[in-house]
Short mmCIF file of C-alpha atoms in Angstrom, two decimals:
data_model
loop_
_atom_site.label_atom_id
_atom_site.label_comp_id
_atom_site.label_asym_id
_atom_site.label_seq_id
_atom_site.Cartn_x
_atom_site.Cartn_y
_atom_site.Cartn_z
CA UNK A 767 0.00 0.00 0.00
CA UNK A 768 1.41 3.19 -1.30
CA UNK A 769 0.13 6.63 0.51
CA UNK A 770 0.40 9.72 -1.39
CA UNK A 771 0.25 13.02 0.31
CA UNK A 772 -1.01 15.96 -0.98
CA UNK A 773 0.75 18.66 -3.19
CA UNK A 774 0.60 21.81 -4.92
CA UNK A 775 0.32 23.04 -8.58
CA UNK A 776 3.93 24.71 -9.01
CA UNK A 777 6.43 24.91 -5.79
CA UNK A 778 10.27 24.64 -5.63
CA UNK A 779 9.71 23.49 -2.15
CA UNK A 780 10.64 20.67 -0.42
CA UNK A 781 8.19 18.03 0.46
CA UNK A 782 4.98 18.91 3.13
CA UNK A 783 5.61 17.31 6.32
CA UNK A 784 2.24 18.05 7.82
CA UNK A 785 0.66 16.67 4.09
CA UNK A 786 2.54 13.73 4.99
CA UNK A 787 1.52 13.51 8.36
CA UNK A 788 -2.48 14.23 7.63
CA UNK A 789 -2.02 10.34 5.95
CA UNK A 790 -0.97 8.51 8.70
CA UNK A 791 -4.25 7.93 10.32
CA UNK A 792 -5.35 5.94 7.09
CA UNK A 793 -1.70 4.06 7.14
CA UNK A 794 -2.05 3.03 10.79
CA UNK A 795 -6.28 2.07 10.19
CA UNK A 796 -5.14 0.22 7.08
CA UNK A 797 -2.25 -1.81 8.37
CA UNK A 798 -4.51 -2.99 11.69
CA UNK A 799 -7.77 -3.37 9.18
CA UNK A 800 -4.82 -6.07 6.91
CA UNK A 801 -2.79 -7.46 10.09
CA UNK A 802 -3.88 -10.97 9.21
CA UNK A 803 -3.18 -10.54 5.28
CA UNK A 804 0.23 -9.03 5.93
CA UNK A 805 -0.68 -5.81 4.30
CA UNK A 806 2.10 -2.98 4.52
CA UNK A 807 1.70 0.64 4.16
CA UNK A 808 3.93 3.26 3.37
CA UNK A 809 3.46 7.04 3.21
CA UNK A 810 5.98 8.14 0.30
CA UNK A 811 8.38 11.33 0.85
CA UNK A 812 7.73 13.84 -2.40
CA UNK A 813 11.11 14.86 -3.69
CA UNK A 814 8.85 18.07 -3.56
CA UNK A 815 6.09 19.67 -3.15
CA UNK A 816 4.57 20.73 -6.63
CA UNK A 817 3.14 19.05 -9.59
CA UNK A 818 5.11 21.48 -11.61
CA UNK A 819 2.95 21.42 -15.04
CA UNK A 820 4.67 19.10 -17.95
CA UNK A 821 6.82 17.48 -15.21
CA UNK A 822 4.53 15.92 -13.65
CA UNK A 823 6.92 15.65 -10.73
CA UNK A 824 4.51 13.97 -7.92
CA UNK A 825 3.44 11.03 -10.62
CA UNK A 826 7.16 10.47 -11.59
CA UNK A 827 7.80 9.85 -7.86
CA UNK A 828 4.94 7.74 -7.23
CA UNK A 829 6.14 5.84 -10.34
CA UNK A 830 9.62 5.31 -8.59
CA UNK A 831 7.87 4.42 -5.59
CA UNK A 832 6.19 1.48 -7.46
CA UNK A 833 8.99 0.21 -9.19
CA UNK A 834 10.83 0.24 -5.19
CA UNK A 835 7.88 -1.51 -3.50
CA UNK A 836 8.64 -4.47 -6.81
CA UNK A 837 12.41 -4.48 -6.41
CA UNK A 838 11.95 -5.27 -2.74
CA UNK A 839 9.29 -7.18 -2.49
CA UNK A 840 8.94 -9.22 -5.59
CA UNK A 841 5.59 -10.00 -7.52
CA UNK A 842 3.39 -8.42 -4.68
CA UNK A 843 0.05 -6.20 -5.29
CA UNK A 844 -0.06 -2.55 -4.98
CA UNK A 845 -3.07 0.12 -4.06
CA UNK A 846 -2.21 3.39 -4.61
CA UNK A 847 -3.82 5.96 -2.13
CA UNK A 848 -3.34 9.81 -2.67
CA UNK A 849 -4.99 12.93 -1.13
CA UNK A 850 -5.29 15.95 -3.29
CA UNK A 851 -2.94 16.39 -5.88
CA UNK A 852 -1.54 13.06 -4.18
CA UNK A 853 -4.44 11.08 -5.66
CA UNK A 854 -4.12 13.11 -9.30
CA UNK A 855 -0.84 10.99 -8.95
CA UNK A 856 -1.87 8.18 -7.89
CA UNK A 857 -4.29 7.85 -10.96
CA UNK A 858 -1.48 8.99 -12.96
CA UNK A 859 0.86 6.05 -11.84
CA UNK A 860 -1.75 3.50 -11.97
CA UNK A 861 -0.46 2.16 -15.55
CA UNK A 862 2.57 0.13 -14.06
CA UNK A 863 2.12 -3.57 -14.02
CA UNK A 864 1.82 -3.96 -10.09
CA UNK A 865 -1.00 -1.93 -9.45
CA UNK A 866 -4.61 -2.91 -8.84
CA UNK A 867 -6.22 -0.80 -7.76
CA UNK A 868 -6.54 3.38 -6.39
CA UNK A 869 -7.94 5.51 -4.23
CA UNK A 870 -8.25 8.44 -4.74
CA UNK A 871 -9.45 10.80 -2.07
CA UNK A 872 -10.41 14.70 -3.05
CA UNK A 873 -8.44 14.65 -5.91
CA UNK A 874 -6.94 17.80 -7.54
CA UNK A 875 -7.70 17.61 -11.13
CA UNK A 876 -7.15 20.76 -13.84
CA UNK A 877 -10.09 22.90 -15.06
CA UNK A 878 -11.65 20.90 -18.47
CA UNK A 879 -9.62 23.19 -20.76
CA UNK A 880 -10.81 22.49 -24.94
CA UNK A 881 -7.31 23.38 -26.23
CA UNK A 882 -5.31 20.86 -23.56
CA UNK A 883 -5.25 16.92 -23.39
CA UNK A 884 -7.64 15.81 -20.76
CA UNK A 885 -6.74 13.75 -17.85
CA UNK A 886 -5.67 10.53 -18.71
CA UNK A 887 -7.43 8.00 -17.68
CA UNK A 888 -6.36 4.73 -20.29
CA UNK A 889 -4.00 3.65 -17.58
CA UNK A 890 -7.04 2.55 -14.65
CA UNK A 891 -7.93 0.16 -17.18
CA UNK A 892 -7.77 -3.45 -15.34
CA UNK A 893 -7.99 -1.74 -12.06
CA UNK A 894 -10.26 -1.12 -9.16
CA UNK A 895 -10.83 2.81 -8.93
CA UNK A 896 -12.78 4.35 -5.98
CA UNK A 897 -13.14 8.22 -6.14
CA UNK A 898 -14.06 9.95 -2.74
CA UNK A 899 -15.06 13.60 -2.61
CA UNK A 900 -16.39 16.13 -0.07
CA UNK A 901 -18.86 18.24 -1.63
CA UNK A 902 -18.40 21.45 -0.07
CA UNK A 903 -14.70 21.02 -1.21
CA UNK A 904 -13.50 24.55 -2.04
CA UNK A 905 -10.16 23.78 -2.96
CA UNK A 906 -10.53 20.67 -5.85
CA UNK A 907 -13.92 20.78 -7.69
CA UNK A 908 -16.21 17.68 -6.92
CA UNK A 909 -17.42 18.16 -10.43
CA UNK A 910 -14.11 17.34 -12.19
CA UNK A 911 -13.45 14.21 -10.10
CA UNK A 912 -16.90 13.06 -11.36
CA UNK A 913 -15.80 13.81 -14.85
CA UNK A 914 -13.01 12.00 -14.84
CA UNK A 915 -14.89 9.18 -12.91
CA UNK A 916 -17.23 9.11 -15.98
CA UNK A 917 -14.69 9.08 -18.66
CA UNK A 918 -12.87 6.52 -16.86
CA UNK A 919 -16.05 4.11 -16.11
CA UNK A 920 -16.55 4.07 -19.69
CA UNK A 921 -13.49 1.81 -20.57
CA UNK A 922 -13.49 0.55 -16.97
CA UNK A 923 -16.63 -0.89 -15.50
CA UNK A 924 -14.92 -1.55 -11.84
CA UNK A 925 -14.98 2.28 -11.04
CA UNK A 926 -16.95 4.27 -8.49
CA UNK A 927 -17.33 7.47 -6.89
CA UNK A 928 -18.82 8.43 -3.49
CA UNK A 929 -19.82 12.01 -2.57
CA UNK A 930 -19.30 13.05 1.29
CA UNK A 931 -21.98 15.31 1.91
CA UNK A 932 -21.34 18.75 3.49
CA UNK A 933 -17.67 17.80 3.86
CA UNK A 934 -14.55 20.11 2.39
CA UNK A 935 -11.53 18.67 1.41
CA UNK A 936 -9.55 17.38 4.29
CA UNK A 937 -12.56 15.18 4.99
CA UNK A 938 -12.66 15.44 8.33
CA UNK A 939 -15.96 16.09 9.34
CA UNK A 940 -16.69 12.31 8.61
CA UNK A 941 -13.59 11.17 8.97
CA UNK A 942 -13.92 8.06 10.81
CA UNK A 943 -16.39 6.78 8.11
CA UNK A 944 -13.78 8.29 5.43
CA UNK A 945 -11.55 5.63 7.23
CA UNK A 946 -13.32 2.74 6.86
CA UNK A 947 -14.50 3.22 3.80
CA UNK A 948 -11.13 2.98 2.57
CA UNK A 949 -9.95 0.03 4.58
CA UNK A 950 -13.06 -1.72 2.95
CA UNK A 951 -11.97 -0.39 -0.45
CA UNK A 952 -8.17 -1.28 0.24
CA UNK A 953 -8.76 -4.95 1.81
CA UNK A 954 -11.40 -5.90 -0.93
CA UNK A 955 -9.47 -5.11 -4.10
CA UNK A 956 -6.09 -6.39 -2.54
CA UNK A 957 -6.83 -9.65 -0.96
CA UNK A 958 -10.67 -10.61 -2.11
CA UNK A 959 -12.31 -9.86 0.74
CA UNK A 960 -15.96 -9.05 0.10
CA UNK A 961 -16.50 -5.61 -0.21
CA UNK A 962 -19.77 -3.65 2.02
CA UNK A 963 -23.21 -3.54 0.58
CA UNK A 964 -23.08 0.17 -0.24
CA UNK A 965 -19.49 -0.31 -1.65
CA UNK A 966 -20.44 -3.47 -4.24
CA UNK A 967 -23.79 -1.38 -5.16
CA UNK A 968 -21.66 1.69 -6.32
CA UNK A 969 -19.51 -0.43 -8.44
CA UNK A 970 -22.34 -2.50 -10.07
CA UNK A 971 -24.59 0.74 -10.55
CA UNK A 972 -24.77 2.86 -13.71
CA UNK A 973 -23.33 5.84 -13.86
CA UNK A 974 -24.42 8.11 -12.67
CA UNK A 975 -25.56 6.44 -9.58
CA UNK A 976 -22.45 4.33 -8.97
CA UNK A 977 -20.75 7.78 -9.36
CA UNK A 978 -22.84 9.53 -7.22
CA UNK A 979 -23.08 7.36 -4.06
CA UNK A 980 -23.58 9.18 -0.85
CA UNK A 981 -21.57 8.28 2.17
CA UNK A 982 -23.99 7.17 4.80
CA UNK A 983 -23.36 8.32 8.22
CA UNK A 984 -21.69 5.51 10.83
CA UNK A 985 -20.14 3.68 7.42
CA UNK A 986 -18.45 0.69 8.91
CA UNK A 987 -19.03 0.92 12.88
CA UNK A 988 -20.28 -2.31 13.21
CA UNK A 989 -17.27 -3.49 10.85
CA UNK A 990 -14.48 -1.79 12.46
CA UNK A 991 -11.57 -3.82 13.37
#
């Protein structure tokens, strides 16, 4: 499991240490949640901070990160988990060979723009893809991330979206539910186990109702590890 903190557009900075640290309740619920399976999480340190256009810097590094979790583990699964601009690259690295599935929480996506190539999204095929999204987010548009969950569920019929009612971007307001939805995402598409009612009808719905799936309050209490 690789965690992928959030970023920002264009910086010559050095790595966030509190983006990194925001991730580390979801490392710690996911590694307790996949005790018995083994599962491993790690929360990977940015060369920097920004996305930085063309460069693409934050999906190159995610990319590395990959291609490390392979050469020292061997033939093993990967998730991909990002926040932010941390789950634009997490979507973005999801072509290499190991990965089955993402997660991408909030995601920072560009305004559609006619003249500019949209957001790829070729490279989710063969993969499990949940999209999860406050919608009073003020800082990445719920819209695009259902956009892009459209275009992708086209090619890709194991992709699905849930909207977080009257939640902004850090998700905290329903945060614990936030957590388990993920663990429930993360366990099911690495090591079969079934995945929750609400989670298996968003996947088998039609867009746009598998795209549009509310978060019920109390997700997973009775679940919880």
């Amino acid at each position: 499991m690789l965690l992928l903190p959030d970023g920002e557009p264009e910086s010559a900075r050095r790595a966030s240490a509190l983006a990194r640290a925001a991730l580390l309740p979801l490392a710690r619920r996911l590694v307790r949640a996949g005790r018995d399976e083994g599962l491993a999480a790690h929360v990977v340190r940015y060369r920097g901070r920004g996305w930085n256009g063309a460069d693409a810097r934050l999906a190159a590094d995610a990319g590395w990160a990959v291609a490390e979790v392979v050469r020292r583990h061997g033939d093993v699964p990967v998730c991909l988990a990002g926040h932010g601009m941390g789950a634009r690259a997490a979507l973005r690295a999801a072509g290499h060979p190991a990965v089955v599935s993402v997660l991408a929480l909030a995601p920072w996506l560009p305004e559609d723009d006619m003249a500019a190539e949209p957001e790829p999204v070729r490279q989710l095929a063969g993969r499990r893809v949940m999209v999860v999204h406050g919608t009073m987010d003020t800082r990445t548009d719920p819209e695009l991330s259902y956009r892009l969950a459209a275009r992708a569920k086209k090619a890709n019929r194991d992709v699905c979206r849930f909207e977080v009612h009257s939640d902004g971007h850090a998700l905290r307001q329903h945060h614990d539910e936030v957590l388990s939805l993920a663990a429930d995402f993360v366990l099911g598409s690495l090591f079969g186990r079934p995945f929750a009612r609400p989670v298996a009808d968003a996947f088998a719905a039609p867009p746009p109702i598998g795209l549009r799936m509310p978060l019920a309050a109390g997700f997973g209490r009775s679940l919880r590890p």
